[in-house]
Coordinates of C-alpha atoms in Angstrom, one line a residue:
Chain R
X21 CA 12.3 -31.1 -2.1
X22 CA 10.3 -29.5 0.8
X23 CA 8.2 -32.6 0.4
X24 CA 8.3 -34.3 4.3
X25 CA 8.5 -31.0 5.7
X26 CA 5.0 -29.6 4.4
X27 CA 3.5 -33.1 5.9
X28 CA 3.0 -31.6 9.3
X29 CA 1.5 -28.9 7.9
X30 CA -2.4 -28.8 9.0
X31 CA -4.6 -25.9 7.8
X32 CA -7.6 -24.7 9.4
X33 CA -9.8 -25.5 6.8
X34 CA -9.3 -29.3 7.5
X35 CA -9.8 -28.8 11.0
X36 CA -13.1 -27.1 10.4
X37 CA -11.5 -24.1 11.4
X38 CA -11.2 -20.4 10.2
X39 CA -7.7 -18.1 10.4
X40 CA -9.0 -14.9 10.5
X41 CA -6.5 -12.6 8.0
X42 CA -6.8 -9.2 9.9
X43 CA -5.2 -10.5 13.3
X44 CA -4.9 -14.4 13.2
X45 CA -7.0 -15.9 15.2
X46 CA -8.3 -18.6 14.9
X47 CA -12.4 -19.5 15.6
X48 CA -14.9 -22.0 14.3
X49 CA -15.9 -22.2 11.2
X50 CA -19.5 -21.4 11.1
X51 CA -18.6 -18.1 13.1
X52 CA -19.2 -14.9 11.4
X53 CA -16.8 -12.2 12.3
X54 CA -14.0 -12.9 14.7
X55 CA -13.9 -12.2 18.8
X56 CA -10.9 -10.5 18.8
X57 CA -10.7 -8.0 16.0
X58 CA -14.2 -8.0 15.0
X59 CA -13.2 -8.9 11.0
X60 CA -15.7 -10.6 8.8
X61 CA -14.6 -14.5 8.2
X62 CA -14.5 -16.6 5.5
X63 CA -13.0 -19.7 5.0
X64 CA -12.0 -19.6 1.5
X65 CA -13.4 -16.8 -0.6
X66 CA -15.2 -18.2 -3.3
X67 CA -15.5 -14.8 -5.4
X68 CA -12.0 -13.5 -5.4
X69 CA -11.2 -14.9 -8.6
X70 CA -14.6 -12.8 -10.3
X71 CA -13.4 -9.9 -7.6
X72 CA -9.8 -10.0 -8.6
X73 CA -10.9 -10.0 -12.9
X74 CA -13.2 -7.0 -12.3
X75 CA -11.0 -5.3 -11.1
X76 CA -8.2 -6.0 -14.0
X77 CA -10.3 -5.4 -16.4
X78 CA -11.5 -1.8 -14.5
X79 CA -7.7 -1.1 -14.2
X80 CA -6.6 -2.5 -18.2
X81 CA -9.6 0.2 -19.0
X82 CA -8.5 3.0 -17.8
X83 CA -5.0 2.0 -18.3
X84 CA -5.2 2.4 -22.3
X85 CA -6.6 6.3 -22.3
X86 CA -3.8 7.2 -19.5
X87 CA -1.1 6.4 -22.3
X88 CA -3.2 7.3 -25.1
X89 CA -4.3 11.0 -23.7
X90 CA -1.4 13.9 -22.2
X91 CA -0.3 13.6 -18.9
X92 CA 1.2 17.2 -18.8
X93 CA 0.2 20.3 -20.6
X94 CA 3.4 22.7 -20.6
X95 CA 3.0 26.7 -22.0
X96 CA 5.8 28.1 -22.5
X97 CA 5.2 31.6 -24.5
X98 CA 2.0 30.9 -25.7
X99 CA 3.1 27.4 -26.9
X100 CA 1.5 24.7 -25.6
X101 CA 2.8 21.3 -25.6
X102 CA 1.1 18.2 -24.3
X103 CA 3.0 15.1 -23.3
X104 CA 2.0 11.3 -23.0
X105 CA 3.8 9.1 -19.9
X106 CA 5.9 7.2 -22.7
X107 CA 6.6 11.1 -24.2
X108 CA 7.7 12.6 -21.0
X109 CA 10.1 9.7 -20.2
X110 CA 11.9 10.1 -24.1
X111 CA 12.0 14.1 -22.8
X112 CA 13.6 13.1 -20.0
X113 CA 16.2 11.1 -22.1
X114 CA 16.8 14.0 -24.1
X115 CA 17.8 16.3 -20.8
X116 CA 20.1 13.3 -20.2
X117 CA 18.6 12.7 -17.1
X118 CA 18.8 8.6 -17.7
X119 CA 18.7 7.8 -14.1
X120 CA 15.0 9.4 -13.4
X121 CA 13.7 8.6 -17.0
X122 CA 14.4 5.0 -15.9
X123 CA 12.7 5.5 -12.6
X124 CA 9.7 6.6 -14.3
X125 CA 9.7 3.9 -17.0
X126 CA 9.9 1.6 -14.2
X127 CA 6.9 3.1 -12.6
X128 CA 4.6 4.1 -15.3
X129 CA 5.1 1.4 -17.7
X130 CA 7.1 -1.7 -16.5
X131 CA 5.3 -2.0 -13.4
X132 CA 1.7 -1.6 -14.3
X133 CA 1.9 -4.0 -17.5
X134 CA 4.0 -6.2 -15.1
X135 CA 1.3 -6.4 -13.0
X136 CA -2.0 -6.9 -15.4
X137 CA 0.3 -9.8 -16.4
X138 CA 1.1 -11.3 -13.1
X139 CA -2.1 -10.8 -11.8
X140 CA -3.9 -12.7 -14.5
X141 CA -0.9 -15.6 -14.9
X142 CA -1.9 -15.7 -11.0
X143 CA -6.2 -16.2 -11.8
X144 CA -5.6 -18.6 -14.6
X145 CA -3.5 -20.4 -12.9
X146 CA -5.6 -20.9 -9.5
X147 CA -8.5 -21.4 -11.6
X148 CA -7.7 -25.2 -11.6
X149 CA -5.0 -27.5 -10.1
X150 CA -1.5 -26.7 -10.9
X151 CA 1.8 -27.7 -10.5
X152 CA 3.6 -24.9 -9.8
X153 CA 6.1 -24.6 -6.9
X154 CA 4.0 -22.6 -4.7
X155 CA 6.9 -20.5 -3.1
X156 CA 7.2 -18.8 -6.6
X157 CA 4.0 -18.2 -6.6
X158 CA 3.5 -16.6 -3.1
X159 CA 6.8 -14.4 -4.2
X160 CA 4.7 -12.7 -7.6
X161 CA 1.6 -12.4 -5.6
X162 CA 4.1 -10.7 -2.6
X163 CA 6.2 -8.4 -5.3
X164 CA 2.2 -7.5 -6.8
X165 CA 0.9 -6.2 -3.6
X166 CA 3.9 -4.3 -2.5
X167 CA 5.2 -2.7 -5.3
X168 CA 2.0 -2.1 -7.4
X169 CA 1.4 1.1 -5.0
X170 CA 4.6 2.9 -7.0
X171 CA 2.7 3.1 -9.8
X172 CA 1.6 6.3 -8.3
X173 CA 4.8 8.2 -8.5
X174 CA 3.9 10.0 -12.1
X175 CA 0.4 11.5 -10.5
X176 CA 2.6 12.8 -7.5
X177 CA 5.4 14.0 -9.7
X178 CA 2.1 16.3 -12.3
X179 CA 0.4 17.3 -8.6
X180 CA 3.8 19.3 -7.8
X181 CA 4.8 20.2 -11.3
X182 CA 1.7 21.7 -11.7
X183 CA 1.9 23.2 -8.2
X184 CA 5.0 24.6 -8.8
X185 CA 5.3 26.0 -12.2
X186 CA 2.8 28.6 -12.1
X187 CA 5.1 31.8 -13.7
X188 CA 2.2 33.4 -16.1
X189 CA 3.7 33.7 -19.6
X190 CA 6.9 32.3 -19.2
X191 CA 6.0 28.8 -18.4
X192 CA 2.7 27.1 -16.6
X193 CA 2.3 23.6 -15.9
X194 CA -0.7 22.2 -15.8
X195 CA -2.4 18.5 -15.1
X196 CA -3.8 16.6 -18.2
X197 CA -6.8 13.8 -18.4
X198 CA -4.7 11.1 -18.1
X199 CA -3.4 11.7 -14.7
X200 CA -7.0 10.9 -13.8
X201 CA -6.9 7.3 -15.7
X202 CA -3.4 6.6 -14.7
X203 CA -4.4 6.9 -10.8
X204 CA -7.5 5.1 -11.4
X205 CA -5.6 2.1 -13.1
X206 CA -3.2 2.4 -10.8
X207 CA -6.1 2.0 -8.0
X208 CA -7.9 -0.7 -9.9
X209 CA -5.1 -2.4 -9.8
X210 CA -4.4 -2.6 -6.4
X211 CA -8.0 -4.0 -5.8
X212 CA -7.7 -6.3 -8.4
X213 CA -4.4 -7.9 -6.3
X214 CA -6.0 -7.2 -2.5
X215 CA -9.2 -9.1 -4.0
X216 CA -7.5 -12.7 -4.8
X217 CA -7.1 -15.2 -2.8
X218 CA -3.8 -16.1 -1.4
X219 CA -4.7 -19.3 0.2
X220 CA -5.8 -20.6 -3.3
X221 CA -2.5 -21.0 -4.3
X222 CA -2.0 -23.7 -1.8
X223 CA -5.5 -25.6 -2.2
X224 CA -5.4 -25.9 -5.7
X225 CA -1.7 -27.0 -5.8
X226 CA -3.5 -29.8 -3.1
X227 CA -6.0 -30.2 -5.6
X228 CA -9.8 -29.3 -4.1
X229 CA -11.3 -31.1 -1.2
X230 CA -14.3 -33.6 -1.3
X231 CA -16.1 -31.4 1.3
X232 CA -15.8 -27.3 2.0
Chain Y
X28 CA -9.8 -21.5 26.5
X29 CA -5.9 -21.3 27.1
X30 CA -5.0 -23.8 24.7
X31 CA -6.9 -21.7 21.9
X32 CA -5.1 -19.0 22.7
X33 CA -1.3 -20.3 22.2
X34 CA -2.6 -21.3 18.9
X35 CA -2.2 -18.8 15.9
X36 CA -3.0 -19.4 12.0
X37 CA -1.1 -18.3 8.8
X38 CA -3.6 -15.5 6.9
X39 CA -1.8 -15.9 3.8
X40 CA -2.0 -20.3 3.6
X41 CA -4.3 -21.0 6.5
X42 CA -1.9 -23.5 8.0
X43 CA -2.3 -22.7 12.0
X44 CA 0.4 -23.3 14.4
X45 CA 0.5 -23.8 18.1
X46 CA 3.1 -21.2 19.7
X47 CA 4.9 -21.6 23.4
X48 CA 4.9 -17.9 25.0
X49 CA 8.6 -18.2 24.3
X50 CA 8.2 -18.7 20.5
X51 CA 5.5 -16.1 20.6
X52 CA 7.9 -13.5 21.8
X53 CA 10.5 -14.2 19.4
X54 CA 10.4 -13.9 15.7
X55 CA 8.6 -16.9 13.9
X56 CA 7.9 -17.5 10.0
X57 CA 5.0 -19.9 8.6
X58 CA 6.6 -23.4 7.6
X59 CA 4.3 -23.6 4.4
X60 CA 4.6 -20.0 2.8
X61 CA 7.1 -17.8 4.9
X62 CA 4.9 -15.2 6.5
X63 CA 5.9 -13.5 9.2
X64 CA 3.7 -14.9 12.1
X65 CA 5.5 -13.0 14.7
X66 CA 8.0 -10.1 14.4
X67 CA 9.3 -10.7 17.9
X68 CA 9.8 -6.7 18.4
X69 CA 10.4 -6.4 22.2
X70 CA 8.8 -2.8 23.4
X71 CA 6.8 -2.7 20.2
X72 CA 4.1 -1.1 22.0
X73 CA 5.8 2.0 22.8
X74 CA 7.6 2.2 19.8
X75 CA 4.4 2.1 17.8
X76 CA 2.6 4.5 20.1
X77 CA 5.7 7.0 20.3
X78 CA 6.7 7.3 16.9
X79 CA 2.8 7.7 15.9
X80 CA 2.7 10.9 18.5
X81 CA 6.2 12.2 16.9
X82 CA 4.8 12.1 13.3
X83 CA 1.1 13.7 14.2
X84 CA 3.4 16.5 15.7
X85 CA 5.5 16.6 12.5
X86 CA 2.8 16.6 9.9
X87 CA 1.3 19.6 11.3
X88 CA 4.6 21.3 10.4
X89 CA 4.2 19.5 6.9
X90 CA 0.8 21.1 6.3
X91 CA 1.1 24.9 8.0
X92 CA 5.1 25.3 6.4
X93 CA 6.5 26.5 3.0
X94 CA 7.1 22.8 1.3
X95 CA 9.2 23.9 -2.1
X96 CA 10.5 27.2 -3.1
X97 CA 11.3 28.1 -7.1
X98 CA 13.2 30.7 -8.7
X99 CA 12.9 31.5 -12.1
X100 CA 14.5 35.0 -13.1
X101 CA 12.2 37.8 -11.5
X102 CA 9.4 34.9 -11.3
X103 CA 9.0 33.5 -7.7
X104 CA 6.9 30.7 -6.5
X105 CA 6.7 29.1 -3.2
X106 CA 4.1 26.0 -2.9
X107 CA 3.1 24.3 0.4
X108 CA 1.5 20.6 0.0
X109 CA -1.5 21.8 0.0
X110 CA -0.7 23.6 -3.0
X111 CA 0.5 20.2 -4.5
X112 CA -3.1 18.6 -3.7
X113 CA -5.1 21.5 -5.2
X114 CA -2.9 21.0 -8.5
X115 CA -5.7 19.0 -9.6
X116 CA -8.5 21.0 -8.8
X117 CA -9.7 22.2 -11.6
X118 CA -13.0 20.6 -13.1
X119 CA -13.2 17.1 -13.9
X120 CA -9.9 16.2 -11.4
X121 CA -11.8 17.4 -8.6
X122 CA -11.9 13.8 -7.5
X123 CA -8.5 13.3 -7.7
X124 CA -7.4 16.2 -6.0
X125 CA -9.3 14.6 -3.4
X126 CA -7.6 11.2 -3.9
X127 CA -4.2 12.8 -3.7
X128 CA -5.2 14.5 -0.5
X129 CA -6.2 11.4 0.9
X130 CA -3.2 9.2 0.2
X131 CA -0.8 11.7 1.1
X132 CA -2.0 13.6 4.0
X133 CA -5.6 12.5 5.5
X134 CA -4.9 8.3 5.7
X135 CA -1.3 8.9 7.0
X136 CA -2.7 11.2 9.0
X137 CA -5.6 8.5 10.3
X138 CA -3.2 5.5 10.8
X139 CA -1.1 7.6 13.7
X140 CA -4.7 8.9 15.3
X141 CA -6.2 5.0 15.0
X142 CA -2.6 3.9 16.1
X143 CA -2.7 6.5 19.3
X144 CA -6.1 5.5 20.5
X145 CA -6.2 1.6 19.9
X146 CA -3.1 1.3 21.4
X147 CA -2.2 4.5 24.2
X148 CA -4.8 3.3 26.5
X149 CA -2.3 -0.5 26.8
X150 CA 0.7 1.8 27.2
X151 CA -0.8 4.0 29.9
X152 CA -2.6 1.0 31.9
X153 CA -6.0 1.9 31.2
X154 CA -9.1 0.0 30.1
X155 CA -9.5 -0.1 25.9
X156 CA -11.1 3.0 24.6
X157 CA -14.6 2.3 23.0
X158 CA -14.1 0.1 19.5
X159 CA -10.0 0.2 20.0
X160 CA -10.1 -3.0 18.5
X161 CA -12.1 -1.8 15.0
X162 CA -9.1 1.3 15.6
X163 CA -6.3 -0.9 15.5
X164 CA -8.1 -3.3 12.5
X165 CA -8.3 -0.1 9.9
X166 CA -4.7 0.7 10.8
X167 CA -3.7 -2.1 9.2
X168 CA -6.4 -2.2 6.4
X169 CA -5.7 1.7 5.9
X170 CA -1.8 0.9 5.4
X171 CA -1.6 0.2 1.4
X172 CA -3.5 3.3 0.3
X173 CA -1.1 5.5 2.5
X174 CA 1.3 7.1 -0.1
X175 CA 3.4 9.3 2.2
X176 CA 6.6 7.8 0.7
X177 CA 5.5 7.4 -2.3
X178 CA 5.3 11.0 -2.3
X179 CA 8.8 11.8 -1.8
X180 CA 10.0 10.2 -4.3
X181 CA 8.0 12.0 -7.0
X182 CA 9.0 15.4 -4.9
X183 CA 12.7 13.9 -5.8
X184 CA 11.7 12.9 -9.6
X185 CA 10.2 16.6 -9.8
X186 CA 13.1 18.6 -9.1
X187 CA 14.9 17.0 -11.4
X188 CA 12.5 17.6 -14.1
X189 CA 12.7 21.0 -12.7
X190 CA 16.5 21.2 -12.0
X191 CA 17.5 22.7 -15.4
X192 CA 14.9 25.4 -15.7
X193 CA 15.1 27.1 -12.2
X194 CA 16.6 27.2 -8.5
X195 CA 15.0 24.8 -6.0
X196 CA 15.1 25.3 -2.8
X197 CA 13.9 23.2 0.0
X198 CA 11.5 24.4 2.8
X199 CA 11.1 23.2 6.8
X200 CA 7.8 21.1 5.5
X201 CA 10.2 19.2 3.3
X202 CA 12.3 18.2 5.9
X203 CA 9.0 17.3 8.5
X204 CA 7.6 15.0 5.9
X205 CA 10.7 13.5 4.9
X206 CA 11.1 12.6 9.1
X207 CA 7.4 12.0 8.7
X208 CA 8.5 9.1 6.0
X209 CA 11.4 7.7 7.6
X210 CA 10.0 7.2 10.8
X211 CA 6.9 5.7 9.5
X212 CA 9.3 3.1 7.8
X213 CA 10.6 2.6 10.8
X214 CA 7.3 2.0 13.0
X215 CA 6.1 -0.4 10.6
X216 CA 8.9 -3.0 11.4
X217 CA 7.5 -3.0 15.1
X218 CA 3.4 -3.8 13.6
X219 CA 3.8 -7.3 15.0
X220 CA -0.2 -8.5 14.4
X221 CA 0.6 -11.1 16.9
X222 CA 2.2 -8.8 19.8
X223 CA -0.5 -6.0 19.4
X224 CA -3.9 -8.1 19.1
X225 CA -3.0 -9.9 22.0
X226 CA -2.1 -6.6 23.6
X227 CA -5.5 -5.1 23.4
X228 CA -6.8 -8.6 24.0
X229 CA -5.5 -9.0 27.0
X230 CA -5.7 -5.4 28.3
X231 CA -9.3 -4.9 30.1

């Protein structure tokens, strides 16, 4: 449908040209870092796909002992209870507090599974020429990078709980191990998406160029 | 020379575009993939600089005042955000004490500073500061990794949690970072790469 309107489009690649992606300028291409802003160019970035999967797997890593270990270690008289991401949403529930149990869900689980899973549909699919309507494409990659940050809500939300609930005997909060995995996944993550490629998506779609 | 300069390429396609000084004002999207290749913010210059000086003033409220308060029975507790940061720092989550400390207060912190002194220098008609350009470059590389709103919302999700157990009550820090927050949302909208690379460009 948008076929006749992407014929003018001319990228800078075929005019032997580089964009650079920290301020858009646009120099030659055997130039190293750009005039204006100083930021190292390349062309195309040949790694980000090897990047981008190092990254995933980092973050898929340390994403299974953050749901497997406690996030939260409450005393309350001398009891001690420990509580898992999935375990402190189900508490939640049973306050009745639906509305932030669903905020965390969102955050701890939906989100980061979401985006090992859009993140690697993205690599396999750029790995060769595709099909796919590029637009959709751009839009996954778009909702990876901005909302993959989120994620970080349940390490915030331990950092005060523990800050706060410091009462002795009667109740103590404190941080467990997998607040440490969690942000580190959540961190991994965040590389893995800043690390690919966005102008694949449109050369592969092309298929690849005789020349580079 | 001047015909490079009217030309400007899409970071996120590489399609590149030749832009009239008109169309470079105004507010202009990449044909192939829809990124915004100009914002088209007039004043965004000041705006940037300004609200940057308004939230360094504000976070030093947010790290010298009383953040939360909480009541439990005779129990009292009053935490700062500082408090919040050294939640972690016992043992092995040193480090993330550390990271927490960086996302929330010390790269916020650095994107108004880099903003101030890549860009005051244009506002006030002087000559660039010393590596303004690398400034202005990690202000935009720095922007992911700073959580400052992020923040709030688990504040909001942990008083909830909290809500049941014991009173809550809000101190002036609270109120500072959430300004802090909303302004910064605000600034962002007037980051037009275009407008301010060819601001410091241009400015010698």
């Amino acid at each position: 449908m948008d076929g006749d309107r992407h014929e003018h489009i001319v990228t800078a690649r075929a005019m032997g040209q580089v964009v650079c992606r920290s301020c858009g300028q646009i120099s030659p291409m055997n130039q190293q870092r750009c005039a204006r802003c100083g930021e190292r160019l390349v062309s195309r970035d040949t790694h980000s796909l090897q990047k981008a999967w190092a990254w995933w797997l980092a973050g898929l890593i340390a994403y299974i002992p953050a749901n497997l270990y406690p996030m939260l270690r409450t005393t309350q008289m001398f009891h001690t209870k420990e509580s898992t991401i999935v375990g402190g949403v189900i508490e939640l529930m049973h306050h009745h507090a639906y509305g932030i149990a669903g905020i965390v869900f969102f955050a701890s689980v939906v989100i980061p599974v979401g985006k090992f899973l859009a993140i690697a549909y993205l690599a396999i699919l750029t790995a060769r020429a595709h099909r796919m309507d590029p637009h959709r494409l751009l839009w996954l990659y778009e909702i990876v990078e901005f909302i993959g940050r989120w994620s970080m809500i349940d390490v915030f939300v331990v950092a005060i709980l523990t800050a706060l609930v410091q009462f002795d005997v009667l109740a103590t909060i404190n941080p467990g191990i997998a607040a440490v995995c969690f942000a580190l996944s959540v961190i991994f993550t965040m590389l893995a998406a800043q690390s690919f490629d966005s102008r694949r998506i449109w050369d592969q779609l092309r298929g690849p160029s005789v020349h580079d | 020379m001047t015909a490079m300069d009217n030309r400007i390429g899409c970071p996120i396609c590489d399609a590149i575009y030749t832009l009239s000084p008109e169309q470079a004002r105004g507010a202009t999207r990449c044909r192939q993939c829809g990124y915004r290749l100009t914002l088209g913010r007039g004043a965004a210059i000041a705006r940037v600089v300004g609200v940057s000086i308004t939230n360094l003033a504000l976070m030093s409220l947010v790290i010298f005042m009383p953040f939360l308060d909480l009541r439990a029975g005779t129990f009292h507790n009053r935490a700062s955000v500082f408090d919040a940061i050294l939640g972690f720092s016992e043992g092995i989550m040193v480090p993330l004490s550390i990271a927490v400390l960086g996302f929330i207060l010390v790269l916020p912190l650095s994107r108004f500073l880099l903003l101030i002194y890549a860009l005051g220098p244009v506002l006030m008609g002087w000559r660039n500061f010393p590596q303004a350009q690398l400034a202005l470059r990690w202000s935009f590389l720095l922007k992911p990794w700073a959580m400052a709103e992020i923040f709030m919302v688990g504040v909001a999700v942990a008083l909830v949690k909290l809500a049941g157990m014991a009173t809550i009550s809000v101190g002036p820090a609270f109120w500072a970072f959430a300004a802090v927050v909303a302004l910064n949302v605000y600034k962002d909208t007037f980051m037009c790469r275009n407008t301010l690379w060819t601001a410091i460009d241009t400015n010698t």
